[in-house]
């Protein structure tokens, strides 16, 4: 299938982009940062092209559905959202280490999608329970949220190692912006999921492990947003909480599928 | 009144209690605790599972856990209590902070004095080669361009104005919190006054009994539900089911009959109760033909037409066989036998369970009785499995969803910003301009708008 070919090309481009940002961070070479950004945008274009092609191919196979319904497709979409968000904010927050971590995460997601036997790249028909327009809205909102949290994770990691006050303030602003972006989309993701569950399974909430873990993630970020209004709350504490939040995101995304069983066992 | 009177113990306790419930620390504690309890809930087994595992002989620790309702955390009294306390905390916090916010929201900004401008964090002053009237017109234009509402104060030598926008966005956080309260209220209402269960109806049959989830017994709906037809739609050239659906007829006394189609992803509502297509299976229709063979000679000793639940006497004249049930996918020690009849042999006052898989006719030989039984002919039909839900809180929850999304958007992505201008008339047609900008978030934008204003006047 051609879509998987283009998507593997995108994986390599992202890999080189990450490499450029790492070189920029370590050797402080600005040119590599520019090249890294160029490659990131190129990777995003290839990634998006692969996504659209996969959509078209599914129609040619007579299945006809947006590619957002299994682990492989969700990882591909995660990379699109992550790369898109970082490309948009790059001008305002061009911090080499954050760029390096974010692009590495995007590269890893794509590489995992391409290589892992659990992420099957075949286009299969949707099981009846997933045939709904809510699927599209639900997956898009969730993954925009996850991508925002991924960038905030990158910023938080750097905050822990930064002592420079001005740099730290800038990172904190990026961290906060990505968290509120992620929080809005995670909320919308949970809500659309609940509305979908209500229309498909007749209950908006059933404490299924994936639902519960998305709520746990929501609570962690809610703690961060409220903690900012408390006196004596240090930036580093917020950064730690944001790292915990991203761990919760990862567990919601992968952990639940591999460790706990539930309604979401297909993706 | 004596204002020096020291507050009494009850007043102090009252204030302390209020402070406790209106504190952000409590919010963060509750968030953390509810999150941790939820984590535990996803790892602990459910009650039915663990009791089955321990064969109803729970060990001490399991008994303690059970008393604390740890096998059903999300519906335990303490979890619900935590959520209600979170609701109270949220209400108190709102009442504590709302008056201050309302004061800002309802107050129009005042045109400032030069002295006042000096107090702002983001400010700028410069001299410009334009007379006061020109600057005044341009200032008005600028504020209009920035979509700000303008408030002016005028004198011959001085001109002062203030502009603002987005004052009401400060209420965004309360919209979000109100939404969250709605979610809590709707959730609690649903748990208290609703139910959730399943009803299985074979084609052309009628039922009104719902088996509730989590072993909570059965209830009568008070009206009849008939499955007129069940159908599976498959993908073209494939055996993968695309969708399945049931034609349902509702029959309630004193009301007209109502019918409709329940499909996957498209439930049907009747009398405030939702019916959702959740599964299907096959049941036996009518009589089953079975044959009895001699285990030594493989000789057919008899043929019977029996119904489920019926008992027959085998050819030796004393052993009895009861056909008990039909399972479409019978599992025995991890092996799937497929369509299987289950029955009992009663010989010498001993009851022995018997499995008769349709695909393996000689399976019953393993029982090592005098005879073995083979199911020959039977007809099956579909039954539909419908999930049945009643949730009177769902509309409250949906309002909560709307308010919460709107509130989060408004409180994080819109802002209240003010712009202040004071202009002094100078000699030879020039003016001194003092300006300041302020906002409740995205403060770095203030510097930009001040430079914008300067450029705008210079043009």
XYZ file of C-alpha atoms in Angstrom:
726
model
C 0.000 0.000 0.000
C 1.361 3.391 -1.004
C 0.191 5.246 2.097
C 2.459 3.194 4.370
C 5.389 3.905 2.048
C 4.863 7.672 2.228
C 4.371 7.402 5.976
C 7.710 5.593 6.367
C 9.348 8.371 4.350
C 7.748 10.860 6.758
C 9.199 8.840 9.663
C 12.718 9.241 8.266
C 12.268 12.962 7.634
C 11.070 13.425 11.224
C 14.092 11.418 12.390
C 16.469 13.761 10.575
C 14.566 16.769 11.860
C 14.992 15.497 15.425
C 18.681 14.897 14.742
C 19.119 18.481 13.504
C 17.451 19.900 16.611
C 19.604 17.677 18.824
C 22.753 18.926 17.059
C 21.489 22.492 17.477
C 20.923 21.917 21.212
C 24.270 20.279 21.843
C 26.601 22.332 19.616
C 24.562 25.528 19.604
C 24.527 25.732 15.790
C 21.618 27.858 14.600
C 21.775 26.641 10.968
C 20.881 23.139 12.105
C 17.801 24.522 13.862
C 16.623 26.106 10.626
C 17.245 22.882 8.737
C 15.441 20.988 11.487
C 12.405 23.227 11.134
C 12.438 22.858 7.361
C 12.561 19.063 7.757
C 9.768 19.173 10.347
C 7.489 20.973 7.886
C 8.552 18.558 5.110
C 7.830 15.600 7.403
C 4.446 17.078 8.283
C 3.592 17.444 4.590
C 4.564 13.827 3.878
C 2.719 12.695 6.997
C -0.428 14.545 5.940
C -0.135 13.282 2.360
C 0.109 9.718 3.674
C -2.956 10.288 5.842
C -5.018 11.609 2.914
C -3.790 8.842 0.616
C -4.770 6.230 3.174
C -8.222 7.787 3.307
C -8.506 7.612 -0.504
C -7.187 4.033 -0.585
C -9.824 2.953 1.909
C -12.457 4.231 -0.536
C -10.798 2.351 -3.402
C -11.006 -0.800 -1.291
C -14.715 -0.219 -0.823
C -14.382 0.411 2.908
C -14.405 4.199 2.826
C -13.598 5.658 6.210
C -11.348 8.313 7.709
C -8.127 6.649 8.935
C -8.538 7.278 12.657
C -9.581 3.972 14.105
C -6.691 1.784 15.236
C -3.331 2.109 16.976
C -1.423 2.588 13.709
C -3.741 5.303 12.443
C -3.939 7.080 15.778
C -0.128 7.211 16.020
C 0.010 8.668 12.518
C -2.553 11.280 13.503
C -0.726 12.032 16.755
C 2.374 12.868 14.694
C 0.364 15.145 12.408
C -1.069 17.066 15.367
C 2.276 17.283 17.175
C 4.171 18.461 14.100
C 1.417 20.930 13.224
C 1.304 22.463 16.698
C 5.066 22.749 16.914
C 5.335 24.286 13.436
C 2.778 26.917 14.419
C 4.441 27.916 17.688
C 8.029 27.514 16.398
C 8.489 31.196 15.551
C 7.477 32.384 18.984
C 9.115 29.633 20.996
C 12.142 28.398 19.120
C 13.836 26.622 21.996
C 16.222 23.982 20.566
C 15.890 21.427 23.373
C 12.074 21.620 23.365
C 12.128 21.223 19.579
C 14.493 18.261 19.925
C 12.310 16.484 22.500
C 9.066 17.181 20.616
C 10.385 16.011 17.238
C 11.922 12.942 18.881
C 8.514 12.070 20.360
C 6.894 12.540 16.936
C 9.604 10.411 15.308
C 9.195 7.681 17.949
C 5.420 7.626 17.465
C 5.834 7.165 13.711
C 8.615 4.597 14.110
C 6.513 2.654 16.604
C 3.556 2.749 14.215
C 5.727 1.421 11.406
C 7.633 -1.250 13.298
C 5.503 -2.578 16.144
C 3.572 -5.769 15.428
C 0.730 -4.489 17.649
C 0.197 -1.520 15.301
C -1.223 -3.222 12.210
C -1.053 -0.998 9.144
C -3.668 -2.886 7.105
C -6.882 -1.006 6.282
C -9.666 -3.080 7.779
C -13.410 -2.450 7.868
C -14.786 -0.737 10.937
C -16.496 -2.900 13.513
C -20.150 -1.875 13.891
C -19.644 -0.145 17.246
C -17.132 2.285 15.708
C -19.206 3.309 12.710
C -20.120 6.827 13.745
C -19.315 10.416 12.817
C -18.451 11.009 16.454
C -15.361 8.881 15.904
C -13.749 11.627 13.799
C -14.449 14.476 16.219
C -13.524 12.368 19.233
C -10.168 11.199 17.868
C -9.169 14.586 16.445
C -9.911 16.467 19.676
C -8.177 13.848 21.847
C -5.027 13.794 19.769
C -4.778 17.566 19.528
C -4.913 17.502 23.309
C -2.269 14.765 23.562
C -0.012 16.654 21.134
C -0.311 19.852 23.193
C 0.626 17.878 26.316
C 3.606 16.360 24.482
C 5.028 19.829 23.795
C 4.326 20.870 27.393
C 6.166 17.740 28.534
C 9.206 18.784 26.479
C 9.118 22.274 27.995
C 8.716 20.864 31.517
C 11.705 18.557 31.181
C 13.821 21.539 30.201
C 12.465 23.666 33.078
C 13.875 21.103 35.512
C 17.368 21.646 34.108
C 17.219 25.410 33.616
C 18.440 27.862 36.244
C 18.389 30.978 34.068
C 15.398 33.033 35.260
C 14.475 34.599 31.889
C 14.747 31.312 30.001
C 12.746 29.599 32.715
C 9.981 32.207 32.495
C 9.766 31.774 28.742
C 9.605 27.984 29.111
C 6.955 28.319 31.795
C 4.847 30.438 29.450
C 5.174 27.809 26.712
C 4.369 25.076 29.222
C 1.246 26.913 30.403
C 0.038 27.711 26.879
C 0.406 24.118 25.761
C -1.348 22.879 28.889
C -4.389 25.126 28.409
C -4.496 24.159 24.735
C -4.243 20.478 25.654
C -6.748 20.867 28.470
C -9.380 22.439 26.205
C -8.960 19.675 23.631
C -8.789 16.884 26.195
C -12.029 18.212 27.713
C -13.636 18.311 24.270
C -12.250 14.836 23.576
C -13.753 13.408 26.762
C -17.057 15.198 26.134
C -17.361 14.050 22.510
C -16.433 10.558 23.679
C -19.192 10.709 26.290
C -21.772 11.975 23.791
C -20.736 9.239 21.374
C -20.920 6.587 24.089
C -24.390 7.850 24.978
C -25.594 7.642 21.409
C -23.930 4.304 20.649
C -24.020 2.429 23.931
C -26.719 4.374 25.715
C -24.509 5.521 28.570
C -22.333 8.623 28.555
C -20.009 7.253 31.184
C -19.359 3.687 32.271
C -15.996 3.908 34.095
C -14.326 1.901 31.374
C -10.521 1.933 32.004
C -9.784 4.245 29.069
C -12.508 6.672 30.143
C -11.276 6.572 33.713
C -7.670 7.159 32.714
C -8.614 10.096 30.508
C -10.421 11.537 33.541
C -7.333 10.920 35.710
C -5.256 12.799 33.114
C -7.841 15.585 33.133
C -7.585 15.812 36.919
C -3.778 16.039 36.839
C -3.908 18.972 34.432
C -6.777 20.526 36.397
C -4.478 20.391 39.447
C -1.788 22.243 37.486
C -4.218 24.934 36.329
C -5.487 25.489 39.868
C -2.064 25.244 41.489
C -0.944 28.269 39.495
C -3.332 30.388 41.516
C -1.780 29.270 44.777
C 0.963 31.259 46.393
C 4.354 29.603 46.895
C 3.864 27.240 44.012
C 7.185 26.825 42.262
C 7.699 26.516 38.517
C 9.607 23.294 39.037
C 6.677 21.762 40.914
C 4.397 22.671 38.010
C 6.944 21.145 35.629
C 6.978 17.910 37.632
C 3.181 17.801 37.630
C 3.149 18.371 33.894
C 5.535 15.417 33.466
C 3.215 13.294 35.618
C 0.331 14.493 33.416
C 2.105 13.358 30.275
C 2.815 9.973 31.878
C -0.939 9.739 32.502
C -1.507 10.606 28.826
C 0.865 7.819 27.788
C -0.848 5.358 30.092
C -4.269 6.391 28.800
C -3.001 5.913 25.261
C -0.863 2.743 25.517
C -0.974 1.386 29.040
C -4.707 0.869 29.127
C -4.604 -1.163 25.894
C -1.841 -3.439 27.074
C -2.557 -3.679 30.777
C -6.292 -3.212 31.220
C -9.168 -4.447 29.103
C -12.194 -2.443 28.081
C -14.260 -0.926 25.323
C -11.257 0.711 23.671
C -9.342 -2.529 23.201
C -9.178 -1.949 19.449
C -7.189 1.298 19.628
C -23.215 47.844 69.279
C -19.919 46.951 70.772
C -17.506 46.543 67.866
C -14.685 45.504 70.145
C -16.468 42.374 71.189
C -14.381 39.312 70.524
C -15.944 36.771 68.173
C -17.510 33.781 69.909
C -16.341 30.226 69.515
C -19.162 29.388 67.109
C -18.318 32.346 64.899
C -14.672 31.331 64.817
C -15.620 27.766 64.009
C -17.948 29.055 61.297
C -15.258 31.202 59.741
C -12.743 28.364 59.949
C -15.215 25.961 58.348
C -15.973 28.427 55.568
C -12.262 29.037 54.977
C -11.728 25.293 54.844
C -14.410 24.765 52.216
C -13.423 27.870 50.236
C -9.747 26.985 50.024
C -7.849 26.083 46.904
C -5.778 23.635 48.938
C -8.874 21.549 49.520
C -9.597 21.598 45.780
C -6.133 20.317 44.979
C -6.322 17.698 47.708
C -9.701 16.468 46.394
C -8.503 16.406 42.789
C -5.481 14.351 43.839
C -7.462 11.983 46.016
C -10.194 11.390 43.434
C -7.542 10.829 40.759
C -5.649 8.341 42.947
C -8.849 6.509 43.870
C -9.698 6.301 40.167
C -6.256 4.849 39.459
C -6.856 2.212 42.130
C -10.277 1.516 40.633
C -8.818 0.624 37.249
C -6.423 -1.908 38.783
C -8.594 -3.551 41.430
C -10.783 -6.390 40.181
C -14.551 -6.074 40.339
C -16.478 -7.729 43.110
C -18.116 -10.452 41.020
C -14.753 -11.402 39.512
C -12.863 -11.707 42.774
C -15.628 -13.658 44.548
C -15.718 -16.114 41.647
C -11.923 -16.379 41.796
C -11.959 -17.111 45.522
C -15.007 -19.351 45.126
C -17.002 -17.286 47.607
C -14.528 -17.946 50.425
C -12.899 -14.522 50.756
C -9.665 -14.161 52.707
C -9.382 -11.526 55.450
C -7.844 -8.780 53.293
C -10.513 -9.246 50.650
C -13.190 -8.900 53.337
C -11.644 -5.609 54.503
C -11.397 -4.355 50.926
C -14.993 -5.387 50.348
C -16.170 -3.494 53.440
C -14.457 -0.377 52.079
C -16.213 -0.990 48.774
C -12.841 -1.140 47.028
C -14.164 -3.555 44.417
C -16.707 -1.024 43.230
C -14.914 2.253 43.976
C -16.757 4.512 41.549
C -20.094 3.715 43.134
C -18.843 3.511 46.726
C -20.303 5.886 49.298
C -16.938 7.533 50.018
C -16.133 8.183 46.353
C -19.521 9.807 45.805
C -18.982 11.795 49.019
C -15.594 13.059 47.776
C -17.213 14.244 44.570
C -20.007 15.983 46.465
C -17.437 17.679 48.752
C -15.630 18.804 45.596
C -18.920 20.344 44.471
C -19.359 22.152 47.806
C -15.721 23.314 47.672
C -16.338 24.697 44.213
C -19.485 26.534 45.313
C -17.748 28.082 48.332
C -14.728 29.140 46.251
C -17.064 30.784 43.763
C -19.045 32.657 46.420
C -15.799 33.779 48.014
C -14.305 35.199 44.820
C -17.315 36.134 42.694
C -18.119 39.503 44.362
C -14.632 40.836 43.646
C -14.816 39.726 40.036
C -18.345 41.119 39.589
C -17.089 44.482 40.837
C -14.568 44.595 38.002
C -17.001 43.207 35.434
C -19.747 45.710 36.250
C -17.516 48.761 36.613
C -16.754 50.793 33.515
C -13.117 51.909 33.395
C -12.576 55.568 34.315
C -10.640 57.971 32.118
C -7.399 58.318 34.090
C -5.183 61.140 35.253
C -1.482 61.320 34.353
C -0.770 60.368 37.904
C -2.866 57.219 37.527
C -1.079 56.234 34.309
C 2.206 56.212 36.235
C 0.930 53.353 38.409
C 0.571 50.834 35.542
C 3.148 48.193 34.733
C 2.948 48.670 30.960
C 3.080 52.366 30.011
C 4.598 54.737 27.508
C 4.893 58.500 27.058
C 6.023 60.531 24.070
C 5.596 63.908 22.372
C 3.975 64.157 18.994
C 3.709 66.932 16.379
C -0.068 66.969 16.247
C -2.535 69.157 18.078
C -4.789 67.824 20.776
C -7.868 67.546 18.546
C -6.008 65.505 15.971
C -4.648 63.183 18.673
C -8.120 62.892 20.138
C -9.637 61.805 16.823
C -6.815 59.350 16.186
C -7.115 57.923 19.692
C -10.808 57.300 19.213
C -10.068 55.674 15.867
C -7.383 53.490 17.413
C -9.623 52.210 20.178
C -12.362 51.535 17.659
C -9.859 49.612 15.543
C -9.002 47.518 18.597
C -12.742 46.904 19.096
C -12.677 48.603 22.462
C -15.501 50.460 24.108
C -14.423 54.029 24.801
C -15.045 56.254 27.841
C -13.937 59.908 27.538
C -13.224 62.943 29.650
C -12.540 66.285 27.969
C -11.248 69.753 28.840
C -9.655 72.527 26.742
C -6.078 71.675 27.468
C -6.432 68.072 28.455
C -8.016 64.976 27.098
C -8.280 61.634 28.838
C -9.940 58.415 27.792
C -10.140 54.751 28.643
C -11.126 51.836 26.449
C -11.788 48.231 27.298
C -13.045 44.986 25.862
C -13.829 41.534 27.116
C -14.885 42.549 30.603
C -17.382 39.692 30.714
C -14.727 37.114 29.804
C -13.697 37.289 33.448
C -16.841 35.274 34.138
C -15.569 32.382 31.964
C -14.156 30.523 34.929
C -17.578 30.629 36.647
C -19.259 29.274 33.527
C -16.762 26.388 33.545
C -17.325 25.762 37.247
C -21.086 25.894 36.862
C -20.718 23.324 34.068
C -18.677 21.096 36.381
C -21.366 21.392 39.081
C -23.958 20.373 36.492
C -21.874 17.270 35.708
C -21.776 16.319 39.380
C -25.496 16.994 39.848
C -26.457 15.108 36.682
C -24.204 12.193 37.563
C -25.638 11.892 41.053
C -29.215 12.212 39.737
C -28.547 9.456 37.202
C -27.122 7.100 39.817
C -29.970 7.734 42.256
C -32.972 7.695 39.940
C -31.856 5.650 36.947
C -31.015 2.062 36.111
C -29.027 0.118 33.562
C -29.388 -3.465 32.443
C -29.962 -5.845 29.587
C -32.933 -7.594 28.008
C -32.626 -10.591 25.654
C -35.569 -11.262 23.319
C -35.717 -14.065 20.712
C -37.349 -13.199 17.378
C -41.139 -13.140 17.586
C -41.088 -13.271 21.344
C -41.985 -10.758 24.034
C -40.422 -9.802 27.328
C -40.606 -7.045 29.927
C -37.953 -8.167 32.406
C -34.605 -6.382 32.538
C -31.586 -7.986 34.212
C -29.717 -5.165 35.928
C -25.941 -4.911 35.720
C -23.627 -5.669 38.646
C -25.895 -8.376 40.053
C -28.498 -5.833 41.120
C -31.413 -8.120 40.330
C -34.229 -7.831 37.801
C -36.952 -5.286 37.213
C -40.179 -5.228 35.249
C -40.384 -2.418 32.719
C -44.152 -2.187 33.053
C -44.624 -2.640 29.317
C -44.028 -5.383 26.759
C -41.138 -5.378 24.331
C -41.428 -7.626 21.266
C -38.638 -8.403 18.812
C -40.375 -8.715 15.432
C -37.213 -9.306 13.434
C -33.455 -9.385 13.854
C -31.034 -8.798 11.007
C -27.254 -8.689 10.441
C -25.932 -6.452 7.653
C -22.532 -7.528 6.324
C -19.846 -5.660 4.392
C -19.931 -6.418 0.660
C -18.044 -9.632 -0.223
C -17.147 -10.190 3.397
C -18.333 -11.985 6.498
C -17.485 -9.029 8.736
C -20.699 -7.643 10.180
C -21.256 -3.997 9.264
C -24.214 -3.462 11.511
C -27.086 -5.288 13.106
C -30.585 -4.233 13.936
C -33.835 -5.299 15.571
C -37.403 -4.382 14.744
C -39.003 -3.694 18.089
C -42.632 -3.244 19.088
C -43.506 -1.625 22.395
C -46.844 -2.354 23.974
C -47.983 -0.362 26.953
C -51.430 -0.481 28.484
C -53.715 2.427 27.657
C -51.173 3.651 25.155
C -50.930 2.988 21.479
C -48.529 0.403 20.242
C -45.268 1.929 19.111
C -42.599 0.352 16.980
C -39.200 1.161 15.560
C -35.757 -0.029 14.574
C -32.904 -0.355 17.066
C -29.551 -0.305 15.287
C -25.958 -0.287 16.451
C -25.138 3.363 17.184
C -28.784 4.310 16.924
C -30.830 3.573 20.043
C -34.578 3.864 20.416
C -36.389 5.669 23.196
C -39.724 4.686 24.630
C -41.392 5.983 27.758
C -38.193 7.731 28.927
C -36.193 4.528 28.608
C -33.441 3.986 26.059
C -33.003 0.709 24.166
C -29.578 0.120 22.654
C -28.523 -2.673 20.312
C -25.676 -4.266 22.217
C -25.432 -7.844 20.970
C -27.168 -10.873 19.577
C -27.053 -14.640 19.650
C -28.922 -17.754 18.647
C -31.480 -19.808 20.506
C -33.188 -23.086 19.659
C -36.639 -22.905 18.177
C -39.043 -25.751 18.798
C -38.076 -29.396 19.300
C -34.636 -30.973 19.102
C -34.136 -34.420 17.562
C -31.610 -36.486 19.502
C -30.337 -40.040 18.973
C -29.118 -42.453 21.630
C -26.375 -44.976 20.810
C -24.982 -47.986 22.620
C -21.429 -47.193 23.700
C -20.094 -50.722 22.976
C -21.667 -51.423 19.596
C -22.331 -47.886 18.276
C -25.825 -49.183 17.496
C -28.660 -46.666 17.443
C -30.988 -47.470 20.331
C -33.531 -44.713 20.014
C -34.615 -41.372 18.534
C -36.455 -38.629 20.445
C -38.033 -35.255 19.687
C -37.758 -33.172 22.830
C -38.041 -29.609 23.965
C -35.629 -27.770 26.225
C -36.425 -28.632 29.813
C -38.041 -31.931 28.853
C -36.921 -35.216 30.472
C -36.864 -38.614 28.732
C -36.137 -42.153 29.917
C -33.297 -43.868 28.040
C -33.700 -47.364 26.474
C -32.512 -49.181 29.640
C -35.747 -48.039 31.253
C -34.231 -46.332 34.284
C -31.628 -43.676 33.268
C -33.170 -40.279 32.727
C -31.940 -37.482 30.481
C -32.979 -33.823 30.714
C -32.203 -31.406 27.907
C -31.334 -28.233 29.774
C -30.089 -25.479 27.463
C -28.365 -24.453 24.241
C -25.123 -22.482 24.171
C -23.929 -20.992 20.863
C -20.304 -20.910 22.088
C -19.723 -23.351 24.899
C -16.291 -23.163 26.552
C -14.856 -26.064 28.478
C -11.379 -25.830 30.022
C -10.379 -23.115 27.582
C -11.655 -24.967 24.506
C -14.501 -23.621 22.434
C -16.894 -26.418 21.473
C -19.135 -24.147 19.413
C -22.884 -24.805 19.382
C -23.522 -27.151 22.282
C -26.522 -28.588 24.101
C -26.256 -28.924 27.846
C -28.173 -31.604 29.719
C -28.220 -33.838 32.773
C -28.162 -37.625 33.135
C -29.880 -38.985 36.225
C -28.687 -42.490 37.034
C -28.536 -44.210 40.436
C -29.698 -40.965 42.075
C -26.661 -39.164 40.745
C -26.914 -36.151 38.466
C -24.179 -35.893 35.842
C -23.865 -32.829 33.575
C -23.564 -33.599 29.881
C -22.200 -31.455 27.048
C -23.347 -32.322 23.520
C -21.437 -30.273 20.945
C -23.183 -30.274 17.568
C -19.944 -30.424 15.567
C -18.465 -33.433 17.473
C -21.213 -36.119 17.573
C -19.157 -38.684 19.544
C -18.165 -36.240 22.285
C -20.527 -37.816 24.835
C -18.569 -41.121 24.647
C -16.004 -39.536 26.983
C -18.587 -39.687 29.751
C -18.231 -43.507 29.646
C -21.881 -44.253 30.327
C -23.872 -47.143 28.832
C -25.228 -44.854 26.146
C -24.032 -41.772 24.397
C -26.288 -39.042 23.110
C -26.008 -37.132 19.840
C -28.026 -34.062 18.898
C -29.319 -34.599 15.350
C -31.623 -31.951 14.063
C -32.819 -28.655 15.400
C -33.672 -25.165 14.237
C -32.256 -21.972 15.678
C -33.307 -18.385 15.511
C -31.738 -15.116 16.533
C -32.296 -13.351 19.762
C -31.472 -9.694 20.154
C -29.634 -8.378 23.166
C -30.676 -4.850 24.070
C -29.125 -2.689 26.717
C -31.812 -0.835 28.627
C -31.053 2.461 30.331
C -32.936 5.065 32.227
C -30.974 8.169 33.170
C -32.958 11.230 34.237
C -29.709 13.152 34.785
C -28.515 13.039 31.203
C -29.862 16.467 30.189
C -28.218 18.104 33.196
C -24.966 16.409 32.202
C -25.279 17.622 28.592
C -25.864 21.203 29.787
C -22.765 20.702 31.925
C -20.789 19.637 28.850
C -21.802 22.788 26.986
C -21.078 25.122 29.904
C -17.763 23.446 30.694
C -16.447 23.650 27.115
C -17.620 27.236 26.724
C -16.240 28.189 30.135
C -12.807 26.643 29.523
C -12.588 28.383 26.163
C -13.614 31.780 27.501
C -11.470 31.627 30.608
C -8.268 30.560 28.851
C -8.525 31.915 25.334
C -10.190 35.295 25.701
C -9.030 38.210 27.807
C -10.131 41.417 29.402
C -7.917 44.276 28.262
C -7.940 48.011 28.996
C -6.181 50.893 27.324
C -5.719 54.329 28.884
C -4.755 57.560 27.143
C -4.050 61.041 28.552
C -3.101 63.852 26.180
C -1.728 67.241 27.202
C -1.824 70.154 24.787
C 1.610 71.723 24.214
C 2.789 74.846 22.471
C 3.322 75.005 18.670
C 0.682 72.433 17.849
C 2.260 69.465 19.567
C 0.971 67.199 22.329
C 2.294 65.077 25.126
C 0.813 61.589 25.119
C 0.754 59.286 28.144
C -0.695 55.827 27.650
C -0.943 52.558 29.516
C -2.235 49.100 28.745
C -3.425 46.398 31.069
C -4.934 42.911 30.749
C -5.721 39.942 32.922
C -3.656 37.527 30.826
C -1.155 37.373 27.978
C 0.551 40.387 29.517
C 3.347 40.443 26.947
C 0.807 41.687 24.390
C 0.499 44.962 26.329
C 3.906 46.167 25.157
C 2.901 45.466 21.565
C -0.328 47.425 21.739
C 1.514 50.431 23.232
C 3.988 50.439 20.321
C 1.095 49.985 17.887
C -0.548 53.091 19.326
C 2.620 55.150 19.036
C 3.045 54.119 15.386
C -0.612 54.810 14.680
C -0.270 58.382 15.935
C 2.971 58.998 14.034
C 1.454 57.947 10.710
